[in-house]
């Protein structure tokens, strides 16, 4: 499959991959064997989301609105639209059935940045919840399989229920985020600097919204990967695997410097020196 843009992004869920680019107005849904369909928006896609059942969400800027949010069903029919006049949508999360949506919409007022976290059901254009966080730029948002919402920003992360009620909040230094990682179910890994970057705090939230692990490692790991109850970190040629509670379970010495880590069907793989290795 040839990609239309050099900056193409991929979101994978339940054996499907949604491919889009910030310089293209097209979104392509691909299975393991074939192209399932294509959506063409009015302008270049800014953010996108994919539900486990195949529902697709996409946002773009128009001449009239800062953000237009569209949701499509499995037949690529538009089932929801919301227009946002003031803020730019930075990320989108979909529940596993695609019927509940959460967006982070970023704006500025009086030289201060803020983010709205807005929750919708596709049956109504009126939000179920509309929360404003001043002084925080939210970068990622996830709608978990347990109907919890986990949003990660530049100085805090918040856990909400599907109605927008607060469950938990994690505070950290501004601009200290190193990596944010999530698996298909919505388990989320947050890594941020501590002590001026000499250490990294690794935090895991389960799809239930519960914080199951918070531990510190020396320096800044090069690569991060999360799958279910397992966390993998690498520094140079050393790979360490941790349990869902943050206990070290395995350690590997790679043949070369690790440039990427990923889990597939419960197995850990690395990219080293242009080759893929299995552990």
Short mmCIF file of N, CA and C in Angstrom, two decimals, residues 2-3 15 32 38 40 42 79 84 87 93 102 112 115 129 132 153 195 199 204 212 221 229-231 246 257 267 273:
data_model
loop_
_atom_site.label_atom_id
_atom_site.label_comp_id
_atom_site.label_asym_id
_atom_site.label_seq_id
_atom_site.Cartn_x
_atom_site.Cartn_y
_atom_site.Cartn_z
N UNK A 2 0.64 2.15 -0.93
CA UNK A 2 1.41 3.39 -1.03
C UNK A 2 0.70 4.49 -0.25
N UNK A 3 1.45 5.19 0.59
CA UNK A 3 0.89 6.27 1.40
C UNK A 3 0.89 7.56 0.59
N UNK A 15 -7.64 -4.89 14.77
CA UNK A 15 -7.32 -5.43 13.46
C UNK A 15 -7.54 -4.47 12.30
N UNK A 32 -6.22 -6.06 7.54
CA UNK A 32 -4.95 -6.75 7.29
C UNK A 32 -4.77 -7.09 5.82
N UNK A 38 -12.86 4.80 2.42
CA UNK A 38 -12.16 6.08 2.44
C UNK A 38 -13.15 7.21 2.71
N UNK A 40 -13.42 11.53 2.67
CA UNK A 40 -12.79 12.76 2.20
C UNK A 40 -13.45 13.95 2.87
N UNK A 42 -13.53 18.22 4.00
CA UNK A 42 -13.44 19.47 3.24
C UNK A 42 -12.02 20.04 3.25
N UNK A 79 -22.72 10.36 11.02
CA UNK A 79 -23.79 10.20 12.01
C UNK A 79 -23.76 11.29 13.07
N UNK A 84 -17.03 23.95 16.23
CA UNK A 84 -16.42 24.68 17.35
C UNK A 84 -15.83 25.98 16.82
N UNK A 87 -12.07 27.16 19.54
CA UNK A 87 -10.90 26.34 19.88
C UNK A 87 -10.55 25.35 18.76
N UNK A 93 -11.03 10.94 21.32
CA UNK A 93 -11.16 9.57 21.81
C UNK A 93 -12.57 9.07 21.59
N UNK A 102 -14.99 11.90 23.12
CA UNK A 102 -14.37 12.94 23.93
C UNK A 102 -13.35 13.66 23.06
N UNK A 112 -3.38 33.42 28.15
CA UNK A 112 -3.30 32.16 28.88
C UNK A 112 -3.93 31.04 28.06
N UNK A 115 -7.65 24.40 27.90
CA UNK A 115 -8.19 23.27 27.15
C UNK A 115 -9.57 22.93 27.67
N UNK A 129 -20.80 16.77 28.91
CA UNK A 129 -19.95 17.49 29.86
C UNK A 129 -19.02 18.40 29.08
N UNK A 132 -13.38 23.00 31.52
CA UNK A 132 -12.29 23.88 31.10
C UNK A 132 -11.15 23.80 32.11
N UNK A 153 -1.90 16.05 29.70
CA UNK A 153 -1.50 17.38 29.28
C UNK A 153 -0.05 17.67 29.57
N UNK A 195 13.45 15.53 38.76
CA UNK A 195 14.78 15.96 39.22
C UNK A 195 15.63 16.50 38.07
N UNK A 199 16.05 11.64 36.29
CA UNK A 199 15.23 10.45 36.45
C UNK A 199 13.92 10.60 35.67
N UNK A 204 1.43 4.08 35.24
CA UNK A 204 0.47 3.30 34.45
C UNK A 204 -0.93 3.45 35.03
N UNK A 212 -2.18 1.96 38.72
CA UNK A 212 -1.68 0.68 39.23
C UNK A 212 -0.19 0.69 39.48
N UNK A 221 14.66 6.85 29.41
CA UNK A 221 14.62 5.72 28.46
C UNK A 221 14.43 6.20 27.02
N UNK A 229 -0.99 -5.76 30.88
CA UNK A 229 -0.33 -5.60 32.17
C UNK A 229 1.18 -5.53 32.09
N UNK A 230 1.74 -5.28 30.91
CA UNK A 230 3.19 -5.27 30.78
C UNK A 230 3.69 -3.94 30.21
N UNK A 231 4.81 -3.49 30.80
CA UNK A 231 5.47 -2.25 30.38
C UNK A 231 6.89 -2.61 29.96
N UNK A 246 4.40 -2.28 38.40
CA UNK A 246 5.70 -1.62 38.39
C UNK A 246 6.86 -2.45 38.87
N UNK A 257 21.76 -1.15 19.72
CA UNK A 257 20.94 -0.10 20.33
C UNK A 257 19.50 -0.23 19.84
N UNK A 267 3.72 -10.64 22.48
CA UNK A 267 5.16 -10.83 22.35
C UNK A 267 5.84 -9.47 22.15
N UNK A 273 19.23 -1.70 14.56
CA UNK A 273 20.14 -1.73 13.41
C UNK A 273 19.42 -2.13 12.12
#
